[in-house]
């Protein structure tokens, strides 16, 4: 043969093959000419000198980076963040459609459906999402290091992990009615909520594959297929929901069933793409029974802290929502709090997407032993986030009297929203950079650091500040959100300090150790290539 099996496998799985319709053109910074990439990386490392090895500060690093390389990294991050942001908004539209249909039902169905949606997110989907975050740094770094079998092994292990996690979730959902009763919920509302959760049980199974599959493709730089499929599925979601809820008169059960169909359609669409694409690495290539049985420690070591990090921040907002019910005029406070939390969720889409793009870029560059490029990606991403946070603050001041009218006409609720919206915008100046910095920690496989920072910022700083401002200093509803400002400021400071002191060369060595530890039992590359060629002949 003219080239070795290793080169043949890399060229084909790494994006070789013609045809722009297969998605190979979507890889970000991976299909750039290797010689040019090495030259750019070397130039950054030469200017970075020893500052990278001792955890140098931001300013000296940026003074050594030419404008053209910073702009190049800016576009590389944008190519990842924009499709992810659009996909996230499309997923968010599913919840919006569900709430719109619930809003046209009676109070008991609205309360029961809303209770079930919140309970499913807190006890189910957020936990699964957190567990899946553990595969993110492994797959990103393995892809950067061109260790293709590690991606397949990690994907399969994560699916197994999430399937195991669905067992206690399903048992809880099946027996949730007594739990709601003990929490003081009305029996009619509890019964409606249980019916929603029981019908939603298949969605746990679909999410056990969907969340890892999306990560599996995204860490390869394949973002557009997910966006295109989500667009098609979201376009079908509204008529499907209308057919089930209104035409068949299934009411709350119809909303739950439409969500299951949405997730099932996403799975089908992504698997069709995966099977027929020439660009995507196939999860069934490079994984053996031995590789699946062994090497779980690195994944669990990242997944468990990651789920804690996600849940700690999620639960903080639930606690604040509960505290708002203890204020004078609790009905208006809770209603305003719900609208503002939904607003923060909408605003969070871009920092979340930017954090994922930073995680991907940092993971790829560390896996490829390019620590300076990883540092550059993290710093450019944080600067983008700072600009975004300032923009959101400005918009929150300008739109403070208009935003609430999109949701309600209640005067008291509107007054609360207009008084607090600038505070929410101020918190975003801290939230956006800390979310971006968290992406840098994820890409460098350091979720435990993020957990410690979240506990300190949200529970040792933010929650006490919210309680003191709201109840002790009599600031009421505004005081609760002042605590969020304190939490985000503390979180941003600690995240940025951690990244500023990061030894990126050491992180590159850790990336090599991590991918090696996960892939200890992987089959030789030559055998992987041989199996791949066999599959091609069989399909042919």
Short mmCIF file of C-alpha atoms in Angstrom, two decimals:
data_model
loop_
_atom_site.label_atom_id
_atom_site.label_comp_id
_atom_site.label_asym_id
_atom_site.label_seq_id
_atom_site.Cartn_x
_atom_site.Cartn_y
_atom_site.Cartn_z
CA UNK A 1 0.00 0.00 0.00
CA UNK A 2 1.13 3.56 -0.66
CA UNK A 3 0.34 4.66 2.88
CA UNK A 4 0.24 2.92 6.24
CA UNK A 5 -3.01 1.61 7.77
CA UNK A 6 -2.74 4.32 10.44
CA UNK A 7 -2.61 7.12 7.86
CA UNK A 8 -5.41 5.52 5.87
CA UNK A 9 -7.62 5.28 8.96
CA UNK A 10 -6.82 8.85 9.99
CA UNK A 11 -7.55 10.25 6.55
CA UNK A 12 -10.88 8.46 6.27
CA UNK A 13 -12.18 8.83 9.83
CA UNK A 14 -10.65 12.27 10.24
CA UNK A 15 -12.73 13.70 7.43
CA UNK A 16 -11.35 12.20 4.22
CA UNK A 17 -13.57 11.63 1.25
CA UNK A 18 -15.24 13.90 -1.20
CA UNK A 19 -18.69 15.33 -1.22
CA UNK A 20 -19.56 18.40 0.78
CA UNK A 21 -22.90 16.93 1.81
CA UNK A 22 -21.44 14.38 4.21
CA UNK A 23 -20.56 16.94 6.86
CA UNK A 24 -16.79 16.69 6.61
CA UNK A 25 -16.60 20.41 5.93
CA UNK A 26 -17.94 21.09 9.41
CA UNK A 27 -14.87 20.10 11.39
CA UNK A 28 -13.54 23.16 13.16
CA UNK A 29 -9.75 23.62 13.02
CA UNK A 30 -9.27 19.89 12.43
CA UNK A 31 -9.13 19.74 8.67
CA UNK A 32 -6.82 22.74 8.35
CA UNK A 33 -3.54 21.80 6.72
CA UNK A 34 -1.42 20.10 9.36
CA UNK A 35 1.78 21.91 8.43
CA UNK A 36 0.16 25.33 8.75
CA UNK A 37 -1.45 24.32 12.05
CA UNK A 38 1.88 23.21 13.46
CA UNK A 39 3.52 26.44 12.30
CA UNK A 40 0.86 28.59 13.95
CA UNK A 41 1.07 26.59 17.15
CA UNK A 42 4.85 26.87 17.25
CA UNK A 43 4.68 30.62 16.73
CA UNK A 44 2.29 31.00 19.65
CA UNK A 45 4.41 28.76 21.86
CA UNK A 46 7.59 30.63 20.96
CA UNK A 47 6.04 33.92 22.00
CA UNK A 48 4.47 32.40 25.08
CA UNK A 49 7.83 31.25 26.41
CA UNK A 50 7.87 30.11 29.98
CA UNK A 51 4.81 32.06 31.00
CA UNK A 52 2.74 29.07 30.03
CA UNK A 53 4.73 26.75 32.18
CA UNK A 54 4.43 28.78 35.35
CA UNK A 55 0.85 29.86 34.93
CA UNK A 56 1.57 33.37 33.68
CA UNK A 57 -1.02 36.14 33.69
CA UNK A 58 -3.37 37.08 30.85
CA UNK A 59 -1.83 40.39 29.73
CA UNK A 60 1.73 39.17 29.00
CA UNK A 61 0.29 36.29 27.01
CA UNK A 62 -1.92 38.52 24.87
CA UNK A 63 0.93 40.93 24.18
CA UNK A 64 2.73 38.05 22.46
CA UNK A 65 -0.23 36.99 20.28
CA UNK A 66 -0.58 38.67 16.85
CA UNK A 67 -3.96 40.09 15.95
CA UNK A 68 -4.42 37.71 13.01
CA UNK A 69 -4.07 34.63 15.26
CA UNK A 70 -6.52 36.08 17.78
CA UNK A 71 -9.03 36.75 14.99
CA UNK A 72 -8.48 33.24 13.63
CA UNK A 73 -9.28 31.76 17.03
CA UNK A 74 -12.31 34.04 17.30
CA UNK A 75 -13.73 32.59 14.08
CA UNK A 76 -12.87 29.04 15.17
CA UNK A 77 -14.88 29.51 18.37
CA UNK A 78 -17.74 31.11 16.47
CA UNK A 79 -17.97 28.20 14.02
CA UNK A 80 -18.67 25.94 16.98
CA UNK A 81 -20.69 28.28 19.22
CA UNK A 82 -23.21 29.51 16.62
CA UNK A 83 -24.58 26.07 15.58
CA UNK A 84 -24.63 24.96 19.23
CA UNK A 85 -26.52 28.12 20.25
CA UNK A 86 -29.07 27.64 17.48
CA UNK A 87 -29.53 23.99 18.43
CA UNK A 88 -29.97 24.91 22.10
CA UNK A 89 -32.63 27.47 21.19
CA UNK A 90 -34.41 24.84 19.11
CA UNK A 91 -34.39 22.46 22.08
CA UNK A 92 -35.64 25.29 24.27
CA UNK A 93 -38.55 25.79 21.86
CA UNK A 94 -39.84 22.35 22.87
CA UNK A 95 -40.31 23.57 26.44
CA UNK A 96 -41.89 26.82 25.26
CA UNK A 97 -44.42 24.95 23.12
CA UNK A 98 -45.27 22.65 26.03
CA UNK A 99 -45.81 25.61 28.37
CA UNK A 100 -47.99 27.38 25.77
CA UNK A 101 -50.30 24.38 25.56
CA UNK A 102 -50.32 24.00 29.34
CA UNK A 103 -51.24 27.67 29.66
CA UNK A 104 -54.51 27.04 27.81
CA UNK A 105 -55.60 24.28 30.22
CA UNK A 106 -57.33 24.63 33.58
CA UNK A 107 -55.41 25.56 36.72
CA UNK A 108 -55.04 21.99 38.00
CA UNK A 109 -53.60 20.74 34.70
CA UNK A 110 -51.33 23.78 34.42
CA UNK A 111 -50.05 23.28 37.97
CA UNK A 112 -49.67 19.51 37.59
CA UNK A 113 -47.94 19.75 34.22
CA UNK A 114 -45.59 22.51 35.39
CA UNK A 115 -44.76 20.55 38.53
CA UNK A 116 -43.99 17.44 36.47
CA UNK A 117 -41.82 19.32 33.97
CA UNK A 118 -39.76 20.89 36.76
CA UNK A 119 -39.49 17.59 38.65
CA UNK A 120 -38.39 15.73 35.50
CA UNK A 121 -35.69 18.31 34.81
CA UNK A 122 -34.35 18.38 38.37
CA UNK A 123 -34.39 14.63 39.08
CA UNK A 124 -33.84 13.28 35.58
CA UNK A 125 -32.56 15.22 32.62
CA UNK A 126 -30.22 17.59 34.48
CA UNK A 127 -28.60 14.61 36.22
CA UNK A 128 -28.15 12.79 32.91
CA UNK A 129 -26.72 15.90 31.30
CA UNK A 130 -24.26 16.30 34.16
CA UNK A 131 -23.13 12.67 33.93
CA UNK A 132 -22.65 13.01 30.19
CA UNK A 133 -20.43 16.05 30.68
CA UNK A 134 -17.78 13.62 31.92
CA UNK A 135 -17.27 12.27 28.40
CA UNK A 136 -16.69 15.75 26.97
CA UNK A 137 -13.00 16.25 27.89
CA UNK A 138 -12.12 12.62 27.16
CA UNK A 139 -13.60 12.70 23.65
CA UNK A 140 -12.25 16.17 22.84
CA UNK A 141 -8.72 15.30 23.93
CA UNK A 142 -8.85 11.87 22.28
CA UNK A 143 -9.98 13.45 19.02
CA UNK A 144 -7.18 16.00 19.20
CA UNK A 145 -4.72 13.15 19.82
CA UNK A 146 -6.29 11.14 16.95
CA UNK A 147 -7.08 8.21 19.23
CA UNK A 148 -10.32 7.34 17.46
CA UNK A 149 -11.18 4.13 19.38
CA UNK A 150 -11.22 6.09 22.66
CA UNK A 151 -14.17 8.14 21.38
CA UNK A 152 -16.15 5.00 20.54
CA UNK A 153 -15.36 3.36 23.86
CA UNK A 154 -16.28 6.48 25.85
CA UNK A 155 -19.56 6.95 23.98
CA UNK A 156 -20.65 3.36 24.66
CA UNK A 157 -19.61 3.56 28.32
CA UNK A 158 -21.54 6.81 28.78
CA UNK A 159 -24.69 5.31 27.25
CA UNK A 160 -24.38 2.36 29.65
CA UNK A 161 -23.82 4.74 32.58
CA UNK A 162 -26.93 6.77 31.73
CA UNK A 163 -29.03 3.64 31.24
CA UNK A 164 -28.03 2.50 34.72
CA UNK A 165 -28.87 5.96 36.09
CA UNK A 166 -32.37 5.77 34.60
CA UNK A 167 -33.29 2.87 36.92
CA UNK A 168 -33.54 4.88 40.17
CA UNK A 169 -35.04 7.79 38.21
CA UNK A 170 -37.78 5.55 36.81
CA UNK A 171 -38.51 4.06 40.25
CA UNK A 172 -38.83 7.57 41.69
CA UNK A 173 -41.15 8.72 38.90
CA UNK A 174 -43.36 5.64 39.26
CA UNK A 175 -43.76 6.28 42.99
CA UNK A 176 -43.78 10.07 42.90
CA UNK A 177 -47.38 10.63 44.04
CA UNK A 178 -46.71 9.90 47.75
CA UNK A 179 -43.62 12.14 47.53
CA UNK A 180 -45.73 15.05 46.29
CA UNK A 181 -48.30 14.40 49.03
CA UNK A 182 -45.62 14.62 51.72
CA UNK A 183 -44.42 17.88 50.21
CA UNK A 184 -47.91 19.30 50.68
CA UNK A 185 -49.08 19.19 47.06
CA UNK A 186 -52.77 18.87 46.23
CA UNK A 187 -53.86 15.31 45.44
CA UNK A 188 -55.40 16.22 42.08
CA UNK A 189 -52.25 18.10 41.03
CA UNK A 190 -50.08 15.19 42.22
CA UNK A 191 -52.10 12.70 40.19
CA UNK A 192 -51.78 14.80 37.03
CA UNK A 193 -48.04 15.21 37.58
CA UNK A 194 -47.59 11.47 38.04
CA UNK A 195 -49.46 10.68 34.81
CA UNK A 196 -47.13 13.07 32.95
CA UNK A 197 -44.02 11.47 34.47
CA UNK A 198 -45.16 7.90 33.79
CA UNK A 199 -45.73 8.67 30.11
CA UNK A 200 -42.34 10.44 30.04
CA UNK A 201 -40.47 7.30 31.17
CA UNK A 202 -39.47 6.35 27.58
CA UNK A 203 -37.88 9.79 27.27
CA UNK A 204 -35.34 8.74 29.90
CA UNK A 205 -34.26 5.92 27.59
CA UNK A 206 -34.11 8.14 24.51
CA UNK A 207 -32.08 10.74 26.41
CA UNK A 208 -29.67 8.04 27.60
CA UNK A 209 -28.54 7.74 23.99
CA UNK A 210 -29.36 11.22 22.65
CA UNK A 211 -27.22 13.25 25.06
CA UNK A 212 -24.04 11.15 24.58
CA UNK A 213 -24.65 10.94 20.82
CA UNK A 214 -24.82 14.73 20.52
CA UNK A 215 -21.60 15.04 22.52
CA UNK A 216 -19.97 12.29 20.45
CA UNK A 217 -20.61 14.23 17.24
CA UNK A 218 -19.87 17.67 18.68
CA UNK A 219 -16.47 16.65 20.03
CA UNK A 220 -15.54 15.61 16.48
CA UNK A 221 -16.38 19.12 15.30
CA UNK A 222 -19.61 17.95 13.63
CA UNK A 223 -22.09 20.59 14.80
CA UNK A 224 -24.24 21.39 11.77
CA UNK A 225 -25.89 17.93 11.47
CA UNK A 226 -27.32 18.30 14.97
CA UNK A 227 -28.62 21.77 14.12
CA UNK A 228 -30.22 20.66 10.84
CA UNK A 229 -31.91 17.64 12.42
CA UNK A 230 -33.10 19.70 15.41
CA UNK A 231 -34.60 22.24 13.00
CA UNK A 232 -36.58 19.54 11.19
CA UNK A 233 -37.72 17.85 14.40
CA UNK A 234 -38.69 21.17 16.02
CA UNK A 235 -40.75 22.10 12.95
CA UNK A 236 -42.71 18.85 13.39
CA UNK A 237 -43.11 19.26 17.15
CA UNK A 238 -45.83 21.93 17.06
CA UNK A 239 -48.25 20.03 14.76
CA UNK A 240 -47.56 16.77 16.60
CA UNK A 241 -48.30 18.42 19.95
CA UNK A 242 -51.47 20.02 18.56
CA UNK A 243 -52.64 16.67 17.17
CA UNK A 244 -52.10 14.84 20.47
CA UNK A 245 -53.25 17.55 22.89
CA UNK A 246 -56.13 19.17 21.01
CA UNK A 247 -57.31 16.81 18.26
CA UNK A 248 -57.03 13.58 20.30
CA UNK A 249 -57.82 15.52 23.50
CA UNK A 250 -55.04 13.81 25.48
CA UNK A 251 -54.37 17.06 27.38
CA UNK A 252 -51.35 16.78 29.72
CA UNK A 253 -50.64 13.23 28.61
CA UNK A 254 -50.43 14.47 25.02
CA UNK A 255 -47.76 17.02 25.97
CA UNK A 256 -45.69 14.30 27.65
CA UNK A 257 -46.10 11.99 24.66
CA UNK A 258 -45.09 14.71 22.19
CA UNK A 259 -41.87 15.26 24.16
CA UNK A 260 -41.11 11.55 23.93
CA UNK A 261 -41.68 11.64 20.16
CA UNK A 262 -39.41 14.70 19.87
CA UNK A 263 -36.52 12.90 21.57
CA UNK A 264 -37.16 9.72 19.58
CA UNK A 265 -37.10 11.65 16.29
CA UNK A 266 -33.82 13.31 17.28
CA UNK A 267 -32.29 9.89 17.94
CA UNK A 268 -33.49 8.53 14.61
CA UNK A 269 -32.23 11.55 12.68
CA UNK A 270 -28.78 11.53 14.27
CA UNK A 271 -28.38 7.78 13.79
CA UNK A 272 -29.33 8.06 10.11
CA UNK A 273 -26.67 10.74 9.73
CA UNK A 274 -24.13 8.67 11.65
CA UNK A 275 -24.70 5.58 9.51
CA UNK A 276 -24.47 7.29 6.13
CA UNK A 277 -21.90 10.00 6.89
CA UNK A 278 -18.35 9.54 5.65
CA UNK A 279 -17.07 12.20 8.03
CA UNK A 280 -18.23 10.86 11.40
CA UNK A 281 -16.29 8.31 13.39
CA UNK A 282 -18.45 5.23 13.83
CA UNK A 283 -19.05 4.25 17.48
CA UNK A 284 -19.02 0.55 16.60
CA UNK A 285 -15.47 0.75 15.18
CA UNK A 286 -12.61 0.37 17.65
CA UNK A 287 -14.66 -0.77 20.65
CA UNK A 288 -14.32 -4.30 22.01
CA UNK A 289 -15.88 -6.09 24.95
CA UNK A 290 -12.64 -5.80 26.88
CA UNK A 291 -12.36 -2.08 26.22
CA UNK A 292 -15.94 -1.55 27.43
CA UNK A 293 -15.48 -3.58 30.62
CA UNK A 294 -12.23 -1.89 31.61
CA UNK A 295 -11.14 1.71 31.90
CA UNK A 296 -14.19 3.12 33.72
CA UNK A 297 -12.27 5.03 36.39
CA UNK A 298 -11.37 8.10 34.26
CA UNK A 299 -14.95 8.48 33.01
CA UNK A 300 -16.51 8.11 36.46
CA UNK A 301 -13.88 10.42 37.92
CA UNK A 302 -15.09 13.13 35.54
CA UNK A 303 -18.82 12.29 35.38
CA UNK A 304 -19.57 12.34 39.12
CA UNK A 305 -18.04 15.79 39.79
CA UNK A 306 -19.68 17.10 36.61
CA UNK A 307 -23.16 16.04 37.68
CA UNK A 308 -22.57 17.69 41.06
CA UNK A 309 -21.53 20.90 39.33
CA UNK A 310 -24.63 20.99 37.12
CA UNK A 311 -27.05 20.10 39.90
CA UNK A 312 -25.58 22.51 42.45
CA UNK A 313 -26.17 25.50 40.17
CA UNK A 314 -29.60 24.23 39.07
CA UNK A 315 -30.79 23.64 42.62
CA UNK A 316 -29.62 27.11 43.71
CA UNK A 317 -32.30 28.69 41.52
CA UNK A 318 -34.92 26.31 42.94
CA UNK A 319 -33.97 27.41 46.46
CA UNK A 320 -34.25 31.07 45.49
CA UNK A 321 -37.67 30.35 43.96
CA UNK A 322 -38.72 28.81 47.27
CA UNK A 323 -37.40 31.81 49.23
CA UNK A 324 -39.41 34.18 47.04
CA UNK A 325 -42.54 32.47 48.33
CA UNK A 326 -41.63 33.57 51.87
CA UNK A 327 -41.70 37.26 50.95
CA UNK A 328 -44.73 39.56 51.33
CA UNK A 329 -47.17 39.17 48.42
CA UNK A 330 -45.79 35.69 47.59
CA UNK A 331 -48.03 35.13 44.54
CA UNK A 332 -46.56 38.09 42.66
CA UNK A 333 -43.02 37.33 43.85
CA UNK A 334 -43.16 33.71 42.72
CA UNK A 335 -44.68 34.70 39.36
CA UNK A 336 -42.02 37.36 38.78
CA UNK A 337 -39.28 34.97 39.89
CA UNK A 338 -40.47 32.35 37.42
CA UNK A 339 -40.41 34.84 34.54
CA UNK A 340 -36.95 36.11 35.50
CA UNK A 341 -35.54 32.59 35.84
CA UNK A 342 -36.86 31.80 32.37
CA UNK A 343 -35.23 35.04 31.18
CA UNK A 344 -31.87 34.03 32.64
CA UNK A 345 -32.26 30.68 30.90
CA UNK A 346 -32.76 32.41 27.56
CA UNK A 347 -29.81 34.74 28.12
CA UNK A 348 -27.69 31.76 29.21
CA UNK A 349 -27.94 30.08 25.79
CA UNK A 350 -25.00 31.96 24.26
CA UNK A 351 -22.55 31.65 27.22
CA UNK A 352 -23.47 27.96 27.46
CA UNK A 353 -22.77 27.47 23.74
CA UNK A 354 -19.56 29.48 24.00
CA UNK A 355 -18.48 27.35 26.96
CA UNK A 356 -19.03 24.18 24.93
CA UNK A 357 -17.01 25.60 22.03
CA UNK A 358 -14.18 26.55 24.40
CA UNK A 359 -14.29 23.08 25.92
CA UNK A 360 -14.06 21.52 22.46
CA UNK A 361 -11.23 23.78 21.29
CA UNK A 362 -9.23 23.39 24.52
CA UNK A 363 -9.73 19.62 24.52
CA UNK A 364 -8.69 19.27 20.88
CA UNK A 365 -5.56 21.37 21.31
CA UNK A 366 -4.48 19.72 24.56
CA UNK A 367 -5.03 16.30 23.01
CA UNK A 368 -2.90 17.36 20.05
CA UNK A 369 -0.16 18.58 22.46
CA UNK A 370 -0.70 22.25 21.58
CA UNK A 371 -0.95 23.88 25.05
CA UNK A 372 -0.45 27.44 23.81
CA UNK A 373 -3.32 27.12 21.35
CA UNK A 374 -5.51 25.77 24.15
CA UNK A 375 -4.66 28.76 26.32
CA UNK A 376 -5.40 31.15 23.45
CA UNK A 377 -8.81 29.54 22.87
CA UNK A 378 -9.72 29.90 26.55
CA UNK A 379 -8.65 33.54 26.78
CA UNK A 380 -10.31 34.64 23.53
CA UNK A 381 -13.52 32.92 24.62
CA UNK A 382 -13.50 34.71 27.97
CA UNK A 383 -13.05 38.09 26.27
CA UNK A 384 -16.06 37.34 24.04
CA UNK A 385 -18.07 36.43 27.12
CA UNK A 386 -17.15 39.69 28.88
CA UNK A 387 -18.41 41.68 25.88
CA UNK A 388 -21.61 39.64 25.81
CA UNK A 389 -22.23 40.17 29.53
CA UNK A 390 -21.84 43.94 29.21
CA UNK A 391 -24.23 43.95 26.23
CA UNK A 392 -26.87 42.02 28.18
CA UNK A 393 -26.56 44.46 31.08
CA UNK A 394 -27.16 47.39 28.72
CA UNK A 395 -30.20 45.71 27.17
CA UNK A 396 -31.62 44.87 30.60
CA UNK A 397 -31.53 48.55 31.55
CA UNK A 398 -33.11 49.67 28.26
CA UNK A 399 -35.83 46.98 28.23
CA UNK A 400 -36.61 46.93 31.94
CA UNK A 401 -40.14 48.34 31.49
CA UNK A 402 -40.96 46.38 28.33
CA UNK A 403 -39.68 42.85 28.93
CA UNK A 404 -42.26 41.77 31.51
CA UNK A 405 -45.15 42.74 29.22
CA UNK A 406 -44.22 39.81 26.97
CA UNK A 407 -45.33 37.47 29.76
CA UNK A 408 -48.02 39.15 31.87
CA UNK A 409 -50.23 42.20 32.38
CA UNK A 410 -50.27 42.00 36.19
CA UNK A 411 -49.15 45.38 37.53
CA UNK A 412 -47.43 44.08 40.66
CA UNK A 413 -45.51 41.44 38.72
CA UNK A 414 -44.44 44.01 36.12
CA UNK A 415 -43.19 46.36 38.83
CA UNK A 416 -41.09 43.60 40.38
CA UNK A 417 -39.60 42.61 37.01
CA UNK A 418 -38.74 46.19 36.04
CA UNK A 419 -37.03 46.80 39.38
CA UNK A 420 -34.93 43.63 39.24
CA UNK A 421 -34.10 43.24 35.53
CA UNK A 422 -31.02 45.55 35.70
CA UNK A 423 -29.76 43.48 38.64
CA UNK A 424 -30.19 40.34 36.53
CA UNK A 425 -28.21 42.02 33.76
CA UNK A 426 -25.49 42.99 36.21
CA UNK A 427 -25.21 39.36 37.29
CA UNK A 428 -24.73 38.38 33.64
CA UNK A 429 -21.48 40.38 33.54
CA UNK A 430 -20.14 37.75 35.93
CA UNK A 431 -22.13 34.78 34.66
CA UNK A 432 -21.00 34.92 31.03
CA UNK A 433 -17.23 34.96 31.75
CA UNK A 434 -17.49 32.31 34.46
CA UNK A 435 -19.47 30.04 32.12
CA UNK A 436 -16.82 30.50 29.44
CA UNK A 437 -14.06 29.83 31.97
CA UNK A 438 -15.92 26.72 33.08
CA UNK A 439 -15.64 25.51 29.48
CA UNK A 440 -11.88 25.83 29.79
CA UNK A 441 -11.94 23.72 32.95
CA UNK A 442 -14.12 21.10 31.26
CA UNK A 443 -11.85 20.92 28.21
CA UNK A 444 -8.85 20.39 30.47
CA UNK A 445 -10.70 17.67 32.45
CA UNK A 446 -10.91 19.50 35.79
CA UNK A 447 -14.57 19.26 36.88
CA UNK A 448 -13.63 18.85 40.55
CA UNK A 449 -12.24 22.38 40.53
CA UNK A 450 -15.55 23.61 39.11
CA UNK A 451 -17.50 21.81 41.84
CA UNK A 452 -15.45 23.44 44.59
CA UNK A 453 -15.86 26.86 43.00
CA UNK A 454 -19.63 26.42 42.58
CA UNK A 455 -20.08 25.34 46.19
CA UNK A 456 -18.05 28.29 47.45
CA UNK A 457 -19.63 30.88 45.14
CA UNK A 458 -23.30 29.87 45.20
CA UNK A 459 -23.71 28.31 48.65
CA UNK A 460 -21.08 30.02 50.81
CA UNK A 461 -21.39 33.47 49.20
CA UNK A 462 -24.53 33.77 47.08
CA UNK A 463 -27.16 32.02 49.20
CA UNK A 464 -26.23 33.75 52.50
CA UNK A 465 -26.10 37.10 50.69
CA UNK A 466 -29.56 36.51 49.22
CA UNK A 467 -30.99 35.68 52.63
CA UNK A 468 -29.29 38.64 54.34
CA UNK A 469 -30.24 41.18 51.66
CA UNK A 470 -33.83 39.93 51.33
CA UNK A 471 -34.79 39.35 54.95
CA UNK A 472 -32.22 40.94 57.27
CA UNK A 473 -31.67 44.17 55.32
CA UNK A 474 -35.32 44.26 54.16
CA UNK A 475 -34.47 44.51 50.46
CA UNK A 476 -37.12 41.92 49.66
CA UNK A 477 -37.36 40.62 46.10
CA UNK A 478 -34.41 42.71 44.90
CA UNK A 479 -32.29 41.31 47.73
CA UNK A 480 -32.63 37.76 46.46
CA UNK A 481 -31.13 38.78 43.12
CA UNK A 482 -28.38 40.81 44.79
CA UNK A 483 -27.23 37.48 46.18
CA UNK A 484 -26.99 36.18 42.60
CA UNK A 485 -24.75 39.13 41.70
CA UNK A 486 -22.49 38.27 44.65
CA UNK A 487 -22.43 34.58 43.66
CA UNK A 488 -21.58 35.27 40.02
CA UNK A 489 -18.89 37.81 40.95
CA UNK A 490 -17.26 35.32 43.32
CA UNK A 491 -17.56 32.50 40.79
CA UNK A 492 -16.07 34.61 37.99
CA UNK A 493 -13.15 35.72 40.16
CA UNK A 494 -12.27 32.18 41.21
CA UNK A 495 -12.68 30.76 37.70
CA UNK A 496 -10.47 33.43 36.13
CA UNK A 497 -7.85 33.08 38.84
CA UNK A 498 -7.76 29.31 38.28
CA UNK A 499 -7.27 29.70 34.53
CA UNK A 500 -4.68 32.46 35.01
CA UNK A 501 -2.60 30.12 37.17
CA UNK A 502 -3.04 27.10 34.89
CA UNK A 503 0.10 25.32 33.72
CA UNK A 504 -1.03 24.52 30.18
CA UNK A 505 1.99 22.35 29.37
CA UNK A 506 1.14 20.21 32.37
CA UNK A 507 -2.49 20.01 31.20
CA UNK A 508 -1.29 18.74 27.81
CA UNK A 509 0.61 15.96 29.59
CA UNK A 510 -2.49 15.15 31.66
CA UNK A 511 -4.51 14.93 28.44
CA UNK A 512 -2.12 12.32 27.09
CA UNK A 513 -2.33 10.37 30.34
CA UNK A 514 -6.13 10.56 30.36
CA UNK A 515 -6.63 9.28 26.81
CA UNK A 516 -4.04 6.57 27.44
CA UNK A 517 -5.79 5.46 30.65
CA UNK A 518 -9.18 5.28 28.94
CA UNK A 519 -7.82 3.40 25.92
CA UNK A 520 -5.57 0.89 27.67
CA UNK A 521 -7.58 -2.05 26.35
CA UNK A 522 -8.18 -0.68 22.89
CA UNK A 523 -7.31 -2.88 19.94
CA UNK A 524 -4.27 -2.11 17.80
CA UNK A 525 -4.79 0.54 15.15
CA UNK A 526 -3.90 -1.87 12.35
CA UNK A 527 -6.62 -4.27 13.51
CA UNK A 528 -9.08 -1.37 13.75
CA UNK A 529 -8.28 -0.48 10.16
CA UNK A 530 -8.73 -4.10 9.08
CA UNK A 531 -12.12 -4.33 10.78
CA UNK A 532 -13.14 -1.05 9.20
CA UNK A 533 -12.21 -2.28 5.73
CA UNK A 534 -14.21 -5.46 6.39
CA UNK A 535 -17.28 -3.38 7.29
CA UNK A 536 -16.88 -1.40 4.08
CA UNK A 537 -16.80 -4.61 2.02
CA UNK A 538 -19.85 -5.99 3.86
CA UNK A 539 -21.83 -2.78 3.31
CA UNK A 540 -20.75 -2.73 -0.33
#
